[in-house]
Short mmCIF file of C-alpha atoms in Angstrom, two decimals:
data_model
loop_
_atom_site.label_atom_id
_atom_site.label_comp_id
_atom_site.label_asym_id
_atom_site.label_seq_id
_atom_site.Cartn_x
_atom_site.Cartn_y
_atom_site.Cartn_z
CA MET A 985 16.33 -5.62 -3.46
CA ASN A 986 15.21 -6.53 -0.16
CA ALA A 987 17.65 -9.34 1.21
CA ASN A 988 14.53 -11.42 2.65
CA HIS A 989 13.54 -12.32 -1.06
CA HIS A 990 15.84 -14.38 -3.24
CA GLU A 991 15.95 -15.17 -6.35
CA THR A 992 17.07 -18.51 -8.21
CA SER A 993 16.59 -20.07 -11.34
CA GLY A 994 17.64 -23.92 -12.54
CA LEU A 995 19.98 -24.81 -15.28
CA SER A 996 21.09 -22.77 -17.51
CA ARG A 997 19.25 -23.26 -21.32
CA THR A 998 21.17 -21.45 -23.41
CA PRO A 999 23.78 -22.75 -26.05
CA GLN A 1000 27.37 -24.75 -23.53
CA ILE A 1001 30.44 -23.04 -23.25
CA THR A 1002 33.63 -23.65 -22.10
CA LEU A 1003 35.17 -21.29 -19.07
CA ARG A 1004 38.77 -21.22 -18.05
CA GLY A 1005 39.92 -19.25 -14.84
CA PRO A 1006 38.22 -16.57 -13.25
CA ALA A 1007 38.87 -13.54 -15.54
CA GLU A 1008 36.01 -16.05 -17.64
CA LEU A 1009 34.11 -16.41 -14.79
CA ALA A 1010 33.37 -13.20 -13.88
CA ASP A 1011 33.11 -12.01 -17.92
CA ALA A 1012 29.89 -15.06 -17.35
CA LEU A 1013 27.72 -13.93 -14.68
CA PRO A 1014 26.08 -11.26 -16.59
CA PHE A 1015 24.54 -13.52 -18.71
CA VAL A 1016 24.28 -16.35 -16.51
CA LEU A 1017 21.79 -14.29 -14.78
CA GLY A 1018 20.59 -11.61 -18.26
CA PHE A 1019 21.96 -8.06 -16.46
CA HIS A 1020 25.32 -6.88 -14.53
CA PRO A 1021 24.80 -7.94 -10.68
CA THR A 1022 24.83 -5.18 -8.14
CA ASP A 1023 24.86 -4.90 -4.75
CA SER A 1024 24.60 -8.58 -5.17
CA VAL A 1025 25.94 -12.17 -3.63
CA VAL A 1026 25.11 -14.68 -6.35
CA LEU A 1027 25.53 -18.31 -5.87
CA VAL A 1028 26.18 -20.61 -8.92
CA ALA A 1029 25.79 -24.69 -8.24
CA LEU A 1030 28.38 -27.13 -10.57
CA HIS A 1031 27.04 -30.44 -11.70
CA GLY A 1032 29.42 -33.19 -13.21
CA GLU A 1033 33.62 -33.26 -13.26
CA ARG A 1034 33.68 -30.79 -16.44
CA GLY A 1035 31.85 -28.40 -13.51
CA ARG A 1036 28.89 -27.62 -15.22
CA PHE A 1037 26.68 -24.65 -14.62
CA GLY A 1038 23.52 -25.47 -12.29
CA GLY A 1039 20.92 -23.44 -10.61
CA ARG A 1040 21.87 -19.90 -9.11
CA VAL A 1041 20.86 -17.82 -6.61
CA ARG A 1042 21.19 -14.26 -5.08
CA LEU A 1043 20.20 -11.81 -3.27
CA GLY A 1044 21.54 -8.25 -1.71
CA ILE A 1045 23.82 -8.19 0.27
CA PRO A 1046 23.38 -6.97 3.88
CA ARG A 1047 24.30 -3.67 4.56
CA SER A 1048 24.65 -4.79 8.53
CA PRO A 1049 27.65 -7.75 8.85
CA GLY A 1050 25.70 -9.57 11.73
CA GLU A 1051 23.69 -11.03 8.94
CA TRP A 1052 26.13 -12.39 7.13
CA ASP A 1053 26.10 -15.46 9.13
CA SER A 1054 22.10 -16.29 8.78
CA THR A 1055 22.51 -14.82 4.88
CA ALA A 1056 25.42 -17.30 3.68
CA ASP A 1057 23.35 -20.13 5.36
CA HIS A 1058 20.71 -19.20 4.09
CA LEU A 1059 21.85 -19.34 -0.02
CA ALA A 1060 23.57 -22.46 0.66
CA GLU A 1061 20.26 -24.40 1.13
CA CYS A 1062 18.13 -22.81 -0.20
CA LEU A 1063 20.67 -23.29 -3.48
CA VAL A 1064 21.29 -27.11 -2.74
CA GLU A 1065 18.08 -28.14 -1.86
CA GLY A 1066 16.52 -26.78 -4.92
CA ASP A 1067 19.48 -28.55 -7.24
CA SER A 1068 18.46 -31.69 -5.27
CA ARG A 1069 14.19 -31.39 -6.29
CA LYS A 1070 15.48 -31.32 -9.63
CA GLY A 1071 17.44 -34.70 -9.09
CA THR A 1072 20.89 -33.10 -8.49
CA ARG A 1073 22.75 -32.46 -6.04
CA PRO A 1074 25.34 -29.95 -6.57
CA ASP A 1075 28.83 -30.72 -7.41
CA GLY A 1076 30.20 -27.62 -6.54
CA ILE A 1077 29.74 -24.22 -6.14
CA VAL A 1078 31.27 -20.40 -6.88
CA VAL A 1079 30.96 -17.73 -4.81
CA PHE A 1080 30.34 -14.34 -6.66
CA LEU A 1081 30.33 -11.27 -4.42
CA CYS A 1082 29.15 -7.77 -6.50
CA GLN A 1083 29.31 -4.35 -4.79
CA ASP A 1084 30.54 -1.10 -6.12
CA PRO A 1085 32.91 1.19 -4.08
CA GLU A 1086 31.57 3.89 -1.20
CA PRO A 1087 33.00 7.06 -1.56
CA GLY A 1088 36.15 7.42 -0.86
CA GLU A 1089 36.75 3.81 -0.97
CA THR A 1090 38.87 1.75 -3.34
CA GLY A 1091 38.30 -1.37 -5.10
CA ARG A 1092 40.12 -3.55 -2.87
CA GLY A 1093 38.90 -2.00 -0.10
CA VAL A 1094 35.80 -3.37 -0.77
CA MET A 1095 37.61 -7.20 -1.41
CA GLU A 1096 38.65 -6.63 2.37
CA ARG A 1097 35.47 -5.75 3.76
CA LEU A 1098 33.83 -8.15 2.18
CA ARG A 1099 36.24 -10.68 2.75
CA PRO A 1100 34.38 -12.51 6.37
CA PHE A 1101 31.62 -12.77 4.47
CA ALA A 1102 33.35 -14.93 1.64
CA GLN A 1103 34.64 -16.76 4.34
CA ARG A 1104 31.15 -17.90 6.22
CA LEU A 1105 29.74 -18.24 2.82
CA ARG A 1106 32.53 -21.25 1.94
CA THR A 1107 31.98 -22.76 5.43
CA ALA A 1108 28.14 -23.13 4.87
CA CYS A 1109 28.75 -24.61 1.22
CA GLY A 1110 31.64 -27.25 3.55
CA ALA A 1111 29.01 -27.54 5.99
CA LEU A 1112 26.77 -29.32 3.10
CA ASP A 1113 29.81 -31.16 2.40
CA ILE A 1114 30.20 -28.93 -0.95
CA PRO A 1115 33.18 -27.52 -1.72
CA VAL A 1116 33.74 -23.29 -2.82
CA CYS A 1117 35.88 -24.01 -6.06
CA GLU A 1118 35.97 -20.16 -6.18
CA ALA A 1119 34.89 -16.73 -4.65
CA LEU A 1120 35.27 -14.04 -6.20
CA CYS A 1121 34.11 -10.15 -5.38
CA ILE A 1122 33.78 -7.91 -8.46
CA THR A 1123 34.11 -3.89 -7.89
CA ASP A 1124 35.41 -0.37 -9.55
CA GLY A 1125 35.78 -2.16 -12.68
CA LEU A 1126 38.01 -5.48 -10.81
CA TYR A 1127 37.86 -8.40 -9.15
CA PHE A 1128 39.41 -10.31 -6.71
CA SER A 1129 39.85 -13.95 -5.86
CA TYR A 1130 39.43 -15.27 -2.64
CA CYS A 1131 39.96 -18.41 -3.54
CA CYS A 1132 43.62 -18.01 -5.23
CA PRO A 1133 46.44 -17.27 -3.65
CA ASP A 1134 48.91 -17.01 -7.20
CA VAL A 1135 49.78 -13.64 -7.74
CA ARG A 1136 50.68 -14.18 -11.37
CA CYS A 1137 46.94 -14.62 -11.94
CA CYS A 1138 44.83 -13.00 -9.86
CA PRO A 1139 47.57 -10.25 -8.35
CA SER A 1140 46.55 -8.64 -5.12
CA ASP A 1141 45.40 -5.28 -6.74
CA GLY A 1142 42.53 -7.00 -8.92
CA THR A 1143 42.56 -7.70 -12.57
CA PRO A 1144 40.35 -5.35 -15.47
CA LEU A 1145 37.52 -7.09 -16.03
CA ALA A 1146 37.41 -7.74 -19.95
CA LEU A 1147 35.31 -4.51 -21.63
CA SER A 1148 31.92 -5.67 -22.75
CA GLY A 1149 31.20 -7.89 -26.06
CA THR A 1150 34.82 -8.43 -26.25
CA THR A 1151 34.62 -11.72 -25.30
CA VAL A 1152 33.87 -15.08 -26.61
CA MET A 1153 31.13 -15.23 -23.55
CA ALA A 1154 29.54 -12.62 -25.18
CA ALA A 1155 29.93 -13.85 -28.39
CA THR A 1156 27.68 -16.88 -27.99
CA ALA A 1157 25.82 -15.14 -25.83
CA THR A 1158 25.03 -12.82 -28.81
CA TYR A 1159 24.49 -15.83 -31.45
CA ALA A 1160 22.44 -17.19 -28.50
CA GLY A 1161 20.41 -14.20 -28.44
CA VAL A 1162 20.65 -14.04 -25.20
CA ARG A 1163 20.76 -10.37 -23.89
CA VAL A 1164 22.04 -8.86 -21.31
CA ARG A 1165 19.54 -5.75 -19.93
CA GLY A 1166 22.08 -3.10 -18.38
CA SER A 1167 22.45 -2.80 -13.90
CA LEU A 1168 20.13 -4.87 -11.69
CA ARG A 1169 19.93 -0.85 -10.51
CA ASP A 1170 18.87 0.28 -13.65
CA MET A 1171 15.98 -2.24 -14.31
CA GLU A 1172 14.78 -1.46 -10.53
CA ASN A 1173 14.76 1.71 -11.66
CA ARG A 1174 12.69 1.75 -14.09
CA PHE A 1175 10.11 0.49 -11.53
CA ARG A 1176 11.15 3.18 -8.75
CA PRO A 1177 9.43 7.04 -8.25
CA SER A 1178 12.47 9.85 -9.65
CA ALA A 1179 12.73 11.61 -6.40
CA GLY A 1180 11.63 15.56 -7.03
CA PRO A 1181 9.55 18.12 -6.64
CA GLY A 1182 7.43 16.32 -10.16
CA GLU A 1183 6.26 13.59 -7.32
CA GLU A 1184 3.67 16.20 -6.16
CA PRO A 1185 0.82 16.36 -8.61
CA GLN A 1186 0.39 12.62 -8.93
CA ARG A 1187 0.35 12.46 -4.82
CA THR A 1188 -1.98 15.08 -5.07
CA ALA A 1189 -4.65 13.26 -7.81
CA LEU A 1190 -3.45 9.98 -5.61
CA ASP A 1191 -5.42 12.01 -2.21
CA THR A 1192 -7.72 13.18 -3.78
CA SER A 1193 -8.88 9.76 -6.03
CA ALA A 1194 -8.47 8.27 -2.64
CA ALA A 1195 -10.86 10.38 -1.10
CA SER A 1196 -13.54 9.25 -3.72
CA ILE A 1197 -13.21 6.25 -4.12
CA VAL A 1198 -11.80 4.68 -0.93
CA PRO A 1199 -15.75 5.39 0.70
CA GLU A 1200 -17.61 4.59 -2.23
CA ILE A 1201 -15.93 0.81 -1.90
CA LEU A 1202 -17.24 0.76 1.75
CA THR A 1203 -20.40 2.38 2.37
CA ASP A 1204 -21.80 0.10 -0.14
CA ALA A 1205 -22.53 -3.21 2.37
CA GLY A 1206 -24.66 -5.10 -1.12
CA GLY A 1207 -21.02 -4.40 -3.40
CA LYS A 1208 -22.43 -2.23 -6.05
CA GLY A 1209 -19.58 0.40 -5.15
CA ARG A 1210 -17.25 -1.99 -5.43
CA GLU A 1211 -18.61 -3.34 -8.32
CA GLU A 1212 -18.97 0.03 -10.33
CA VAL A 1213 -15.32 1.00 -9.51
CA ARG A 1214 -14.18 -2.24 -10.61
CA GLU A 1215 -16.18 -1.89 -13.95
CA ARG A 1216 -14.67 1.46 -14.13
CA THR A 1217 -11.43 0.95 -13.58
CA LEU A 1218 -10.96 -2.14 -15.89
CA LYS A 1219 -12.48 0.03 -18.34
CA LEU A 1220 -9.78 3.26 -18.82
CA ALA A 1221 -7.37 0.51 -17.94
CA ARG A 1222 -8.66 -0.96 -21.29
CA GLU A 1223 -8.66 2.93 -22.93
CA VAL A 1224 -5.17 3.09 -21.49
CA LEU A 1225 -3.92 -0.33 -23.15
CA ARG A 1226 -4.77 1.37 -26.40
CA ARG A 1227 -2.23 4.38 -26.74
CA PHE A 1228 0.55 2.47 -25.54
CA ALA A 1229 -0.42 -0.29 -28.44
CA ASN A 1230 -0.91 2.61 -30.67
CA PRO A 1231 1.37 5.14 -30.47
CA LYS A 1232 -0.02 7.07 -33.61
CA ASN A 1233 -3.19 8.24 -30.91
CA GLU A 1234 -0.89 9.76 -28.25
CA GLY A 1235 -2.56 13.21 -28.82
CA ASN A 1236 -5.45 11.95 -26.98
CA ALA A 1237 -3.52 10.57 -24.62
CA ALA A 1238 -3.96 12.11 -20.96
CA GLY A 1239 -7.55 12.51 -21.14
CA LYS A 1240 -7.60 13.75 -17.32
CA GLY A 1241 -5.15 15.67 -15.55
CA SER A 1242 -1.71 16.06 -17.09
CA PRO A 1243 1.34 14.11 -17.59
CA VAL A 1244 4.32 13.54 -15.10
CA ALA A 1245 7.14 14.97 -16.55
CA PRO A 1246 10.79 13.08 -15.51
CA SER A 1247 11.23 15.72 -12.68
CA ALA A 1248 14.88 13.95 -11.66
CA PRO A 1249 17.32 13.30 -14.10
CA ARG A 1250 17.30 8.45 -14.34
CA THR A 1251 20.35 6.37 -14.45
CA THR A 1252 18.49 4.78 -17.73
CA THR A 1253 20.49 6.16 -20.89
CA GLY A 1254 19.34 6.52 -23.96
CA ALA A 1255 16.87 4.74 -25.93
CA THR A 1256 15.83 3.16 -22.74
CA ALA A 1257 15.13 6.88 -20.97
CA GLU A 1258 13.91 8.01 -24.20
CA ARG A 1259 11.03 5.19 -24.65
CA ASP A 1260 9.92 5.61 -20.33
CA THR A 1261 9.51 9.50 -20.70
CA THR A 1262 7.34 9.25 -24.21
CA ASP A 1263 5.03 5.82 -21.61
CA ASP A 1264 5.17 8.43 -19.10
CA ALA A 1265 3.78 11.45 -21.26
CA LEU A 1266 0.93 8.66 -22.27
CA ILE A 1267 -1.04 8.71 -19.63
CA GLY A 1268 -2.51 11.72 -17.03
CA THR A 1269 -2.11 12.12 -13.07
CA ASP A 1270 -5.59 11.74 -12.81
CA GLU A 1271 -5.77 8.31 -14.65
CA ALA A 1272 -2.75 6.92 -12.97
CA ALA A 1273 -4.24 7.57 -9.81
CA ALA A 1274 -7.57 5.90 -9.88
CA LEU A 1275 -6.13 2.68 -12.39
CA ILE A 1276 -3.24 2.33 -8.59
CA LEU A 1277 -5.56 2.58 -6.08
CA GLY A 1278 -8.59 0.20 -8.63
CA LEU A 1279 -6.12 -2.29 -8.75
CA GLN A 1280 -5.89 -2.33 -5.22
CA ASP A 1281 -8.97 -4.87 -5.58
CA ARG A 1282 -7.86 -8.33 -6.30
CA VAL A 1283 -10.46 -8.74 -8.66
CA THR A 1284 -9.89 -6.06 -10.84
CA ARG A 1285 -5.93 -6.82 -10.91
CA ASP A 1286 -6.67 -10.34 -11.36
CA ARG A 1287 -8.87 -9.46 -14.13
CA ALA A 1288 -5.71 -7.11 -15.64
CA ALA A 1289 -3.64 -10.27 -15.59
CA GLU A 1290 -5.16 -11.38 -18.21
CA TRP A 1291 -3.48 -9.01 -20.46
CA MET A 1292 -0.53 -11.37 -21.07
CA GLU A 1293 0.35 -11.64 -24.42
CA GLY A 1294 0.20 -10.88 -28.28
CA TRP A 1295 -0.42 -7.48 -28.81
CA GLU A 1296 -1.65 -6.09 -25.29
CA GLY A 1297 1.87 -8.21 -23.29
CA PRO A 1298 4.08 -5.37 -24.26
CA ALA A 1299 1.37 -2.58 -24.15
CA ALA A 1300 0.76 -3.80 -20.78
CA LEU A 1301 4.07 -4.76 -18.98
CA ARG A 1302 4.73 -0.76 -20.18
CA LEU A 1303 1.47 0.35 -18.51
CA TRP A 1304 2.26 -1.39 -15.07
CA ARG A 1305 5.67 -0.42 -15.41
CA VAL A 1306 4.10 3.80 -15.96
CA LEU A 1307 1.81 2.47 -13.03
CA ALA A 1308 4.84 1.67 -10.05
CA ARG A 1309 6.73 4.79 -10.69
CA ARG A 1310 3.34 6.61 -10.69
CA CYS A 1311 3.28 5.11 -6.46
CA VAL A 1312 4.74 7.42 -4.88
CA THR A 1313 5.40 8.67 -1.01
CA PRO A 1314 3.30 7.59 0.74
CA TYR A 1315 1.63 5.73 -1.67
CA GLN A 1316 4.93 3.24 -1.84
CA GLU A 1317 3.11 -0.23 -0.96
CA HIS A 1318 0.10 0.41 -3.52
CA ALA A 1319 2.83 -0.45 -6.05
CA ALA A 1320 2.63 -3.64 -5.45
CA ALA A 1321 -0.11 -4.80 -8.06
CA PRO A 1322 1.26 -3.24 -10.62
CA LEU A 1323 5.26 -4.63 -10.12
CA THR A 1324 3.30 -7.77 -9.70
CA LEU A 1325 1.73 -7.45 -13.04
CA ALA A 1326 4.54 -6.69 -15.05
CA GLY A 1327 6.43 -9.21 -13.34
CA TRP A 1328 3.48 -11.51 -14.41
CA THR A 1329 2.96 -10.09 -18.30
CA ALA A 1330 6.96 -10.00 -18.15
CA TRP A 1331 7.62 -13.55 -17.69
CA SER A 1332 4.64 -14.59 -19.70
CA THR A 1333 6.59 -12.99 -22.43
CA GLY A 1334 10.02 -14.67 -22.24
CA ASP A 1335 11.42 -11.97 -19.76
CA GLU A 1336 12.70 -13.97 -16.86
CA PRO A 1337 15.44 -11.12 -15.42
CA THR A 1338 12.85 -8.15 -16.19
CA ALA A 1339 10.01 -11.23 -14.08
CA ARG A 1340 11.93 -11.09 -11.11
CA VAL A 1341 13.33 -7.75 -10.76
CA ALA A 1342 9.19 -6.58 -10.45
CA LEU A 1343 7.96 -9.24 -8.66
CA GLY A 1344 11.68 -9.06 -6.12
CA LEU A 1345 10.23 -5.07 -5.16
CA ALA A 1346 6.34 -6.00 -5.14
CA LEU A 1347 7.52 -7.82 -1.87
CA GLU A 1348 9.72 -5.50 -1.16
CA ALA A 1349 6.49 -3.14 -1.41
CA ASP A 1350 4.62 -5.75 0.51
CA PRO A 1351 6.31 -8.54 2.04
CA GLU A 1352 2.92 -10.18 2.35
CA TYR A 1353 1.54 -10.19 -0.76
CA VAL A 1354 0.83 -14.03 -1.85
CA PHE A 1355 0.06 -13.38 -5.44
CA ALA A 1356 3.52 -11.36 -6.05
CA ARG A 1357 5.23 -14.57 -3.50
CA LEU A 1358 3.53 -17.20 -5.64
CA LEU A 1359 4.74 -15.52 -8.80
CA HIS A 1360 8.13 -15.18 -7.25
CA GLN A 1361 8.67 -18.83 -6.22
CA ALA A 1362 6.57 -20.30 -9.97
CA CYS A 1363 9.51 -18.33 -11.46
CA ASN A 1364 12.50 -19.02 -9.71
CA GLU A 1365 11.27 -22.99 -9.88
CA GLY A 1366 11.65 -22.98 -13.63
CA LEU A 1367 8.04 -23.61 -14.65
CA ASP A 1368 6.33 -23.03 -17.17
CA PRO A 1369 4.05 -19.82 -17.55
CA GLU A 1370 1.93 -21.38 -20.04
CA SER A 1371 -0.36 -23.61 -17.29
CA LEU A 1372 -1.75 -20.32 -15.90
CA ARG A 1373 -2.11 -18.91 -19.12
CA SER A 1374 -4.34 -21.79 -19.36
CA CYS A 1375 -5.71 -21.81 -16.78
CA LEU A 1376 -6.13 -17.38 -17.46
CA ARG A 1377 -7.86 -18.07 -20.83
CA ALA A 1378 -10.12 -21.05 -19.67
CA GLU A 1379 -11.44 -18.54 -16.38
CA ARG A 1380 -12.18 -15.81 -19.12
CA ASP A 1381 -13.99 -17.97 -21.82
CA SER A 1382 -16.33 -19.04 -18.99
CA ARG A 1383 -16.83 -15.73 -18.58
CA LEU A 1384 -17.41 -14.36 -21.66
CA ALA A 1385 -19.60 -17.28 -22.71
CA VAL A 1386 -22.41 -16.35 -19.28
CA GLU A 1387 -22.07 -12.74 -20.48
CA GLU A 1388 -22.31 -12.24 -23.98
CA PRO A 1389 -26.25 -12.78 -24.87
CA ALA A 1390 -28.07 -15.15 -26.75
CA PRO A 1391 -28.61 -14.18 -30.36
CA ALA A 1392 -32.56 -12.84 -30.81
CA ALA A 1393 -33.22 -15.84 -33.86
CA GLU A 1394 -32.18 -18.36 -30.06
CA ARG A 1395 -34.52 -16.42 -28.21
CA ARG A 1396 -37.33 -17.27 -29.56
CA PRO A 1397 -39.26 -20.70 -28.64
CA ARG A 1398 -39.40 -22.61 -31.42
CA THR A 1399 -42.04 -25.55 -31.80
CA ARG A 1400 -41.14 -29.21 -33.41
CA THR A 1401 -42.30 -29.83 -37.13
CA ALA A 1402 -42.62 -32.66 -38.33
CA ARG A 1403 -39.59 -32.97 -41.61
CA PRO A 1404 -41.95 -34.75 -44.71
CA GLN A 1405 -41.27 -37.57 -45.91
CA GLY A 1406 -39.21 -38.31 -48.69
CA ALA A 1407 -36.97 -34.48 -47.72
CA ARG A 1408 -33.47 -34.73 -47.75
CA LEU A 1409 -31.32 -34.18 -45.18
CA SER A 1410 -28.71 -30.91 -44.97
CA LEU A 1411 -24.99 -31.83 -43.46
CA ALA A 1412 -23.68 -29.02 -41.78
CA LYS A 1413 -20.45 -27.97 -42.87
CA PRO A 1414 -17.39 -29.56 -40.73
CA GLY A 1415 -16.29 -26.57 -38.24
CA ARG A 1416 -19.93 -24.98 -37.86
CA GLN A 1417 -23.18 -25.37 -35.81
CA THR A 1418 -26.49 -25.20 -36.57
CA GLY A 1419 -27.91 -24.97 -34.07
CA GLY A 1420 -28.17 -24.91 -29.98
CA ASN A 1421 -26.08 -22.77 -28.40
CA ARG A 1422 -22.53 -21.55 -29.66
CA ARG A 1423 -20.04 -21.55 -27.57
CA PRO A 1424 -15.94 -21.26 -28.90
CA GLY A 1425 -13.81 -24.30 -28.53
CA ALA A 1426 -10.77 -24.75 -26.29
CA GLY A 1427 -8.62 -22.46 -26.22
CA VAL A 1428 -10.31 -20.08 -29.03
CA ARG A 1429 -10.57 -16.25 -27.45
CA PRO A 1430 -13.15 -14.50 -28.24
CA GLY A 1431 -12.52 -10.71 -29.03
CA GLY A 1432 -8.95 -11.41 -27.34
CA PRO A 1433 -6.09 -10.60 -29.29
CA ALA A 1434 -6.76 -12.44 -32.66
CA ALA A 1435 -9.87 -10.53 -32.89
CA ALA A 1436 -10.35 -6.76 -31.85
CA ARG A 1437 -7.07 -5.53 -32.29
CA PRO A 1438 -5.38 -2.75 -31.05
CA GLY A 1439 -7.95 0.44 -32.50
CA SER A 1440 -10.30 -1.86 -33.90
CA GLY A 1441 -11.87 -2.59 -29.98
CA ALA A 1442 -10.54 -3.08 -26.23
CA PRO A 1443 -9.32 -5.77 -25.06
CA ARG A 1444 -10.79 -8.17 -22.68
CA PRO A 1445 -10.07 -8.29 -19.84
CA GLY A 1446 -9.88 -11.66 -17.33
CA GLY A 1447 -8.77 -13.70 -13.98
CA PRO A 1448 -7.57 -16.17 -11.96
CA ARG A 1449 -8.52 -18.63 -10.01
CA GLY A 1450 -6.49 -20.37 -7.81
CA SER A 1451 -4.35 -16.18 -7.05
CA ARG A 1452 -6.88 -14.44 -4.94
CA SER A 1453 -3.92 -12.86 -2.63
CA GLY A 1454 -7.03 -11.60 -0.18
CA ARG A 1455 -5.12 -7.68 -1.17
#
């Protein structure tokens, strides 16, 4: 992950468990983050006499040792400032350095190579008057302690990590419903193109679509061409979204262009890889190209962001993940839009680890992508996505109220007639309107997931205000 974009998180909301010693700290790390970190430096804040876990920051380990000093200072400051904003300054910090050995390198070799970085992190935290209680290097199935000099518990050749699923932490996490989603590398690869000759058909489709769509947008001074591309993109996206929500309709999947078969084996395995392969077959190369280029328009992207809950949420996340995988060279920067949508949808549906990975990759594709930066910051600061969901619902409902034509009976001119004297007044039933313009109540979604189920109607697009990225 791009070392310029770190991940933070607030206090853990999982049940409390007591950890004793470096072994249990190393075992707990994947459950704290939601995935096994690879090539990462992680700092976790401790609070109180019992060392309660607080905020945490994660960053890719810089490849150049020349960047270690500035990185250490930056991480320590971010962790302390983040926890201080929540009202509690950390009383201690635990440092984790996670990296696989290079070819021909041993686990101990990794530990020694990263020792100067660990020491620099300790001094950076000390400069803020916060001690590092433990610093661990996790590599090659072993953990090493930079702080414990006792070879009886922390031998110089490292200590094997506990078998997955055999510890108290694993049992507690399972009981609490905490899921570890594999390694960080596996999660990132689900959003990346798989290199190989299979990318060529998608590249050709992107070139063809760009030659058609871009002039259509740029040569129309009145904006009509842009609006036509916008509506065409949203219509296609709604059609494809129904495929992901209706697996039984796979036979009608790739209406234009052939589906892209995986060109090289992915590092993801088992059911996850099989699901990704199935999703790839649901959309053709021409369709993917049209959607990728259409989503570069910020209004189109913002309206697509409304597919964030109900049956639309999981289906949209799968769609955005497929489109990110289709952003092959030289269209890598175009992946910022589907990656940001994937991050938003994952965050909205409660999958914070996937959200952080997707948003981090979006910023890696385009560091100046404002929508991704805002979402990344909000997610990392532990804000509730419901505030943005409410804005999206209100925006959608307002737009639909304007777009929906009035019933024919209401468009006819009305004349006032005198009510016969003595006639009884009839009362409208509670919750019904008998006249005037009918408007949906607050929070009601006209034609949304509750009314338009997959196969019975199209999902309604929408767009947030205040999140225009300028893209």
